[in-house]
Coordinates of C-alpha atoms and ligand atoms in Angstrom, one line a residue:
M1 CA -11.8 14.7 -23.8
P2 CA -8.1 14.1 -22.9
Q3 CA -7.1 15.5 -19.3
Q4 CA -5.0 18.4 -20.4
P5 CA -3.7 21.3 -18.4
D6 CA -5.3 24.4 -20.2
P7 CA -4.5 27.5 -18.0
G8 CA -4.9 29.9 -21.0
R9 CA -8.6 29.3 -21.5
V10 CA -9.5 29.9 -18.1
S11 CA -7.2 32.1 -16.1
Q12 CA -7.8 35.5 -17.8
Q13 CA -10.5 36.9 -15.3
P14 CA -11.1 36.7 -11.4
W15 CA -13.3 33.9 -10.3
T16 CA -15.6 34.2 -7.2
V17 CA -16.1 30.9 -5.3
E18 CA -19.8 30.2 -4.8
R19 CA -19.9 27.2 -2.2
L20 CA -18.3 24.4 -0.8
V21 CA -19.1 20.8 -2.0
S22 CA -18.8 17.1 -0.8
G23 CA -15.1 16.5 -0.3
G24 CA -14.4 20.0 0.7
D25 CA -13.5 21.8 -2.5
G26 CA -14.6 25.3 -3.4
F27 CA -16.9 25.4 -6.4
L28 CA -18.1 27.9 -9.0
R29 CA -19.5 28.0 -12.3
A30 CA -17.0 29.1 -14.9
P31 CA -17.7 31.8 -17.3
D32 CA -17.9 29.2 -20.1
G33 CA -20.3 27.2 -18.1
R34 CA -18.1 24.6 -16.6
A35 CA -18.1 23.5 -13.1
A36 CA -14.9 24.5 -11.3
F37 CA -13.6 22.9 -8.3
V38 CA -11.1 24.6 -6.3
P39 CA -9.3 23.0 -3.2
G40 CA -8.4 25.4 -0.6
A41 CA -10.8 28.2 -1.6
F42 CA -13.8 29.2 0.3
P43 CA -17.1 30.9 -0.7
G44 CA -16.5 34.4 -1.3
D45 CA -12.9 34.2 -2.3
S46 CA -12.1 35.9 -5.5
I47 CA -9.2 33.9 -7.2
L48 CA -7.1 33.9 -10.3
P49 CA -6.5 30.3 -11.5
R50 CA -2.8 29.6 -12.1
S51 CA -2.8 26.0 -13.1
V52 CA -5.9 23.9 -13.9
T53 CA -6.8 20.5 -15.3
A54 CA -9.6 21.0 -17.8
K55 CA -12.1 18.4 -18.9
K56 CA -15.1 18.7 -21.1
R57 CA -17.5 19.6 -18.4
H58 CA -15.4 20.5 -15.6
V59 CA -12.1 22.2 -14.5
R60 CA -10.0 21.6 -11.4
V61 CA -7.8 24.4 -10.2
K62 CA -4.5 23.0 -8.8
A63 CA -3.0 26.6 -8.0
F64 CA -4.7 30.0 -7.8
D65 CA -3.8 33.5 -6.4
L66 CA -6.2 34.8 -3.8
L67 CA -7.1 38.3 -5.1
S68 CA -9.5 39.2 -2.3
P69 CA -10.3 36.7 0.5
S70 CA -13.7 35.7 1.7
S71 CA -15.0 37.5 4.7
D72 CA -15.6 34.1 6.2
R73 CA -11.8 33.4 6.3
V74 CA -10.1 33.2 9.8
P75 CA -6.4 33.0 11.0
R76 CA -5.1 29.3 11.2
A77 CA -5.3 28.0 14.8
C78 CA -2.3 25.7 14.0
S79 CA 1.1 26.4 12.8
V80 CA 1.7 23.1 10.8
Q81 CA 1.6 23.9 7.0
G82 CA 0.7 21.4 4.4
C83 CA -0.9 18.9 6.7
G84 CA -4.0 17.4 4.9
G85 CA -6.0 16.7 8.2
C86 CA -7.9 20.2 8.6
P87 CA -8.6 21.6 5.1
W88 CA -11.2 24.0 6.5
M89 CA -9.0 25.3 9.4
E90 CA -8.9 28.9 7.7
L91 CA -12.8 29.0 7.3
S92 CA -15.0 30.5 10.4
R93 CA -16.9 27.8 12.2
P94 CA -20.4 29.2 11.4
A95 CA -19.5 29.1 7.8
Q96 CA -18.3 25.5 8.1
L97 CA -21.6 24.6 9.7
K98 CA -23.5 26.2 6.9
A99 CA -21.4 24.4 4.4
K100 CA -21.9 21.0 6.1
A101 CA -25.8 21.6 6.1
E102 CA -25.7 22.3 2.4
I103 CA -23.5 19.4 1.6
L104 CA -25.9 17.1 3.4
H105 CA -29.0 18.7 1.9
D106 CA -27.5 18.5 -1.5
C107 CA -26.8 14.8 -1.3
L108 CA -30.0 13.9 0.1
R109 CA -31.8 16.0 -2.9
R110 CA -29.5 15.1 -5.8
L111 CA -28.5 11.5 -4.8
G112 CA -31.4 10.5 -2.6
R113 CA -34.0 12.3 -4.7
F114 CA -35.4 13.7 -1.3
V115 CA -36.7 16.9 -2.9
N116 CA -38.9 18.4 -0.3
L117 CA -36.6 17.7 2.7
P118 CA -36.0 21.0 4.7
S119 CA -32.4 21.9 5.1
P120 CA -30.8 20.0 7.9
V121 CA -29.4 21.6 11.1
V122 CA -25.9 20.7 11.9
H123 CA -25.4 20.7 15.7
A124 CA -21.8 21.9 17.0
V125 CA -21.1 20.5 20.4
G126 CA -18.1 20.7 22.5
P127 CA -14.6 22.3 21.6
D128 CA -13.6 22.8 17.9
L129 CA -10.0 22.4 19.0
G130 CA -8.4 19.6 21.2
Y131 CA -11.5 17.4 20.4
R132 CA -9.8 14.3 19.1
T133 CA -9.2 11.4 21.4
R134 CA -7.6 9.3 18.5
V135 CA -5.1 10.2 16.0
R136 CA -3.3 8.1 13.4
L137 CA 0.2 9.2 12.3
H138 CA 2.8 8.0 9.8
R139 CA 6.5 7.3 10.8
A140 CA 9.2 7.2 8.0
G141 CA 12.7 8.6 7.7
G142 CA 13.0 10.1 11.3
Q143 CA 9.6 12.0 10.5
L144 CA 6.4 11.4 12.5
G145 CA 3.3 13.1 11.2
F146 CA 0.2 13.3 9.0
H147 CA 0.3 12.9 5.2
A148 CA 0.4 15.9 3.3
T149 CA -2.7 16.9 1.1
G150 CA -3.2 14.5 -1.7
S151 CA 0.3 12.7 -1.3
R152 CA 2.0 10.3 1.0
R153 CA 4.6 12.8 2.0
I154 CA 5.0 13.0 5.7
V155 CA 4.3 16.4 7.3
S156 CA 6.1 16.4 10.6
V157 CA 4.1 17.5 13.7
D158 CA 5.1 18.2 17.1
R159 CA 1.6 19.2 18.1
C160 CA -1.7 18.7 16.7
A161 CA -4.4 21.5 17.2
V162 CA -7.4 19.2 17.1
A163 CA -5.8 16.5 19.3
C164 CA -6.6 16.5 23.1
E165 CA -3.8 17.5 25.5
P166 CA -2.9 13.9 26.6
L167 CA -2.5 12.9 23.0
N168 CA -0.2 15.7 22.4
E169 CA 1.8 15.0 25.6
A170 CA 2.1 11.2 24.4
L171 CA 3.2 12.5 20.8
A172 CA 5.9 14.2 22.3
D173 CA 7.2 10.7 23.7
V174 CA 6.9 8.7 20.5
D175 CA 10.2 7.3 19.0
R176 CA 10.6 9.1 15.6
S177 CA 13.6 7.1 14.6
G178 CA 11.9 3.8 14.5
P179 CA 11.1 1.6 11.5
P180 CA 8.5 3.1 9.0
A181 CA 5.1 2.4 10.6
E182 CA 1.5 3.6 11.4
V183 CA 1.4 5.0 14.8
E184 CA -1.9 5.4 16.5
L185 CA -2.6 7.2 19.9
R186 CA -5.9 6.7 21.8
A187 CA -6.7 8.5 24.8
S188 CA -8.6 6.7 27.4
T189 CA -9.8 7.4 31.0
D190 CA -6.7 5.7 32.3
G191 CA -4.0 6.8 29.9
V192 CA -3.0 6.9 26.3
Q193 CA -2.8 3.8 24.4
V194 CA 0.0 3.7 21.6
L195 CA -0.3 1.4 18.7
V196 CA 2.2 0.6 16.2
D197 CA 1.0 -1.0 13.0
K198 CA -2.3 -1.8 15.1
R199 CA -0.3 -3.5 17.9
R200 CA -0.2 -2.0 21.4
V201 CA 3.0 -1.2 22.6
S202 CA 2.2 0.9 25.6
G203 CA -0.6 2.2 27.6
P204 CA -4.0 0.5 28.9
A205 CA -4.9 -2.6 27.2
A206 CA -8.4 -1.1 26.0
Q207 CA -9.5 2.5 25.5
R208 CA -12.2 3.0 28.1
I209 CA -14.9 5.5 27.1
P210 CA -17.6 7.0 29.2
L211 CA -21.2 6.8 27.9
P212 CA -24.3 8.0 29.1
G213 CA -25.4 5.5 32.0
A214 CA -22.4 3.0 31.1
W215 CA -18.8 2.7 29.6
L216 CA -17.4 0.8 26.8
E217 CA -13.9 -0.6 26.2
V218 CA -12.5 -0.4 22.8
P219 CA -9.8 -3.2 22.1
A220 CA -6.7 -2.2 20.3
G221 CA -7.4 -1.9 16.6
A222 CA -11.1 -2.0 16.8
F223 CA -13.2 1.2 15.7
S224 CA -13.8 4.0 18.2
Q225 CA -15.5 7.4 17.7
V226 CA -12.8 10.2 17.6
N227 CA -15.0 13.1 19.1
P228 CA -16.4 12.1 22.7
H229 CA -18.2 15.2 22.9
V230 CA -20.1 14.8 19.7
N231 CA -20.4 11.2 20.3
R232 CA -22.3 11.5 23.6
A233 CA -24.7 13.9 22.0
L234 CA -25.3 11.5 19.3
V235 CA -25.8 8.6 21.8
E236 CA -28.3 10.9 23.7
A237 CA -30.2 11.6 20.5
V238 CA -30.5 8.0 19.7
L239 CA -31.7 7.3 23.5
A240 CA -34.3 10.2 23.2
G241 CA -35.6 9.1 19.7
A242 CA -36.1 5.4 21.1
R243 CA -37.8 6.7 24.0
A244 CA -40.1 8.9 22.1
R245 CA -41.0 6.1 19.7
G246 CA -41.9 3.8 22.6
V247 CA -39.8 1.1 21.4
H248 CA -38.5 -1.8 23.6
R249 CA -36.4 -4.3 21.5
I250 CA -33.6 -2.7 19.5
A251 CA -31.1 -4.3 17.0
D252 CA -27.8 -2.4 16.6
L253 CA -26.4 -3.9 13.4
H254 CA -23.1 -2.2 13.4
C255 CA -22.5 -2.2 16.9
G256 CA -18.6 -2.0 17.1
A257 CA -17.6 -2.5 20.8
G258 CA -21.1 -1.4 22.0
N259 CA -21.0 2.3 21.8
F260 CA -24.8 2.8 21.3
A261 CA -25.8 -0.7 22.3
L262 CA -24.3 -0.6 26.0
A263 CA -26.0 2.9 26.5
L264 CA -29.2 1.8 25.1
A265 CA -29.2 -1.4 27.5
A266 CA -28.4 0.7 30.6
A267 CA -31.5 3.0 29.8
G268 CA -33.5 -0.2 30.1
F269 CA -33.9 -1.2 26.3
E270 CA -33.5 -4.9 25.3
V271 CA -30.6 -4.8 22.9
R272 CA -29.3 -7.4 20.4
G273 CA -25.9 -6.0 18.9
S274 CA -24.0 -7.5 16.0
D275 CA -21.0 -6.4 13.9
L276 CA -18.6 -8.1 11.4
A277 CA -15.6 -7.5 13.6
E278 CA -15.1 -10.0 16.4
A279 CA -12.9 -8.0 18.6
G280 CA -15.6 -5.5 19.0
V281 CA -18.3 -7.9 19.5
L282 CA -16.2 -9.7 22.2
A283 CA -15.5 -6.4 23.9
A284 CA -19.1 -5.6 24.0
R285 CA -20.2 -8.8 25.4
R286 CA -17.6 -8.5 28.2
A287 CA -18.5 -4.9 29.1
A288 CA -22.4 -5.9 29.1
Q289 CA -21.6 -8.6 31.5
A290 CA -19.4 -6.7 33.8
Q291 CA -22.0 -4.0 33.9
G292 CA -24.9 -6.5 34.4
L293 CA -26.8 -5.1 31.2
D294 CA -29.5 -6.9 29.2
A295 CA -27.7 -7.1 25.8
S296 CA -26.5 -10.0 23.7
F297 CA -23.8 -9.5 21.0
E298 CA -23.1 -11.9 17.9
V299 CA -20.6 -11.6 15.0
G300 CA -22.4 -11.2 11.6
S301 CA -23.0 -9.0 8.7
A302 CA -25.7 -6.4 9.2
A303 CA -27.7 -7.8 6.1
Q304 CA -27.9 -11.3 7.8
A305 CA -28.8 -9.7 11.2
A306 CA -31.4 -7.5 9.6
K307 CA -34.4 -9.7 10.9
P308 CA -37.6 -7.6 11.5
S309 CA -38.0 -9.0 15.3
A310 CA -36.6 -5.6 16.6
E311 CA -38.9 -2.5 16.8
L312 CA -36.0 -0.2 16.2
V313 CA -33.1 -1.2 14.0
L314 CA -30.0 0.9 14.3
L315 CA -27.4 1.2 11.5
D316 CA -24.1 2.9 11.7
P317 CA -21.9 1.6 8.9
P318 CA -18.5 2.7 7.9
R319 CA -18.2 5.5 5.1
T320 CA -19.2 3.1 2.4
G321 CA -22.8 2.7 4.0
D322 CA -24.5 -0.5 3.8
K323 CA -26.3 -1.1 0.7
D324 CA -27.0 -4.8 1.4
A325 CA -28.5 -4.1 4.8
A326 CA -30.5 -1.3 3.4
T327 CA -31.7 -3.8 0.7
A328 CA -32.7 -6.5 3.4
L329 CA -34.4 -4.2 5.6
A330 CA -36.4 -2.5 2.6
A331 CA -37.8 -6.1 1.8
D332 CA -39.1 -6.4 5.4
P333 CA -39.3 -3.2 7.1
P334 CA -39.1 -2.8 10.9
A335 CA -41.3 -0.3 12.8
H336 CA -38.4 2.1 12.9
I337 CA -34.8 2.6 11.8
A338 CA -32.3 4.9 13.2
Y339 CA -29.4 5.5 10.8
V340 CA -26.1 7.1 12.0
S341 CA -23.8 7.9 9.2
C342 CA -20.5 9.7 8.3
D343 CA -21.0 10.0 4.7
P344 CA -23.9 11.9 3.2
A345 CA -23.6 10.4 -0.3
T346 CA -23.9 6.7 1.0
L347 CA -26.6 7.8 3.4
A348 CA -28.8 9.4 0.7
R349 CA -28.4 6.3 -1.4
D350 CA -29.3 3.7 1.5
L351 CA -32.2 6.0 2.6
R352 CA -33.6 6.0 -1.2
I353 CA -33.5 2.2 -0.8
L354 CA -35.3 2.2 2.5
V355 CA -38.0 4.7 1.3
D356 CA -38.5 2.8 -1.8
G357 CA -39.2 -0.2 0.2
G358 CA -42.1 1.4 2.1
M359 CA -40.4 3.4 4.8
V360 CA -40.8 7.3 5.6
L361 CA -37.9 9.4 6.2
D362 CA -39.1 11.7 9.1
D363 CA -35.9 13.4 10.3
V364 CA -32.3 14.1 9.4
Q365 CA -29.9 16.1 11.5
G366 CA -26.2 16.6 11.2
W367 CA -23.4 16.7 13.9
D368 CA -20.0 18.4 13.6
M369 CA -18.1 15.3 14.6
F370 CA -14.8 16.6 12.7
P371 CA -14.5 20.4 13.0
H372 CA -12.1 22.0 10.5
T373 CA -12.9 19.1 7.9
P374 CA -15.6 18.7 5.2
H375 CA -16.8 15.6 7.0
V376 CA -20.5 15.4 8.2
E377 CA -21.9 12.9 10.6
A378 CA -25.8 12.6 10.4
L379 CA -28.7 10.7 12.2
A380 CA -31.8 10.0 10.1
W381 CA -35.0 8.5 11.4
L382 CA -37.4 6.4 9.5
R383 CA -40.7 4.7 10.4
R384 CA -42.6 2.1 8.3
A385 CA -45.5 3.5 6.1
P386 CA -48.8 2.7 7.7
Ligands
SAM401 C1 -18.6 3.6 12.0 S1 -18.2 2.2 12.8 C2 -19.5 2.3 14.2 C3 -19.3 1.3 15.3 C4 -20.2 1.6 16.5 N1 -21.4 1.8 16.2 C5 -19.6 2.9 17.3 O1 -20.3 3.9 17.2 O2 -18.5 2.7 17.7 C6 -18.9 1.0 11.7 C7 -18.9 -0.4 12.1 O3 -19.4 -1.3 11.1 C8 -18.8 -2.6 11.1 N2 -19.2 -3.2 9.8 C9 -18.5 -2.8 8.8 N3 -19.0 -3.6 7.7 C10 -20.2 -4.3 8.3 C11 -21.2 -5.0 7.8 N4 -21.4 -5.5 6.5 N5 -21.9 -5.8 8.8 C12 -22.0 -5.5 10.0 N6 -21.0 -4.6 10.6 C13 -20.1 -4.0 9.7 C14 -17.4 -2.2 11.4 O4 -16.7 -3.5 12.0 C15 -17.4 -1.1 12.6 O5 -17.6 -1.7 13.8

């Protein structure tokens, strides 16, 4: 069916949004049975579509009139209009958490075929504003800000409601008239690091982050978690899970700069970390040496490093998941796996590979790492089937 604007067929009567789906759009079943996706609408909103893109099986609402708002709508905690960063800013926090639990559950059921899994809890830890210790902005034509929803137009910001105060103070000092560039700000225990096109121009050489029992230093350009409150809770959940399972040897196959590995080593576990990115591995090695921790770090892919010598394997891949590592582990399952994920769809896919390879999925819990956005962080625990 060609992609044709088709407002006449769908805009005659009000629609009520049923739920939120992966990616953050409102969803409902249109009167003609087609699935309708409504960006910017929330469950309980009654809307009149004004402009749609219609296909054979689904409709995308590009603009709508809000006839009566959901009771879960709240006033914005931010005055910036049109920035694509926090699409759920006008939805209450309890409704955000409920939607995230549904999205996680839905992906596990539909994509992972885990039909009997109970709906996971999504934990809210720390503040829902001022939580970010890292922001990435765009500079061009005298503007500094975030990309508008669905476009590369820059929405200028003087202040970001979800960034921590030191980042907002540093934002005021960034030169807006410089050449077009990506500008990243990273808060650290000893100041704010400013990176322009991934190169440090001011601030500390590395972003130092306190962990339970240890610290890590993330070099310029390497991955760092954005929400230290939730990160700490996740690290503690992995520590508690490792202790409860009585393991000693742990392989952290997407170790980055050692976020989980260093805390695990500080708690007395024997840790082997690996990651594709050399800068993170070198930083993790330096931090382990400086703190006298029993941990070794190597550069390498998770699939290659997935040998079954560890009793617990920790996975924490990027949004794309790690199908190759899951396949390698499924062929020779370790006693336990902890899988940290920032994408429920790829998590569901990889968990299915692991379970088909002979592992049992014991537990999945969510964490609200990115309040006011549809992103869901999750931690899943698996064990080798007896
Ligand atoms: C979400 S980050 C997590 C890093 C670290 N666990 C942390 O909490 O800071 C994902 C990491 O996976 C690494 N990575 C991506 N693909 C990989 C692969 N195929 N094998 C190993 N590491 C990979 C990236 O370099 C990055 O450090």
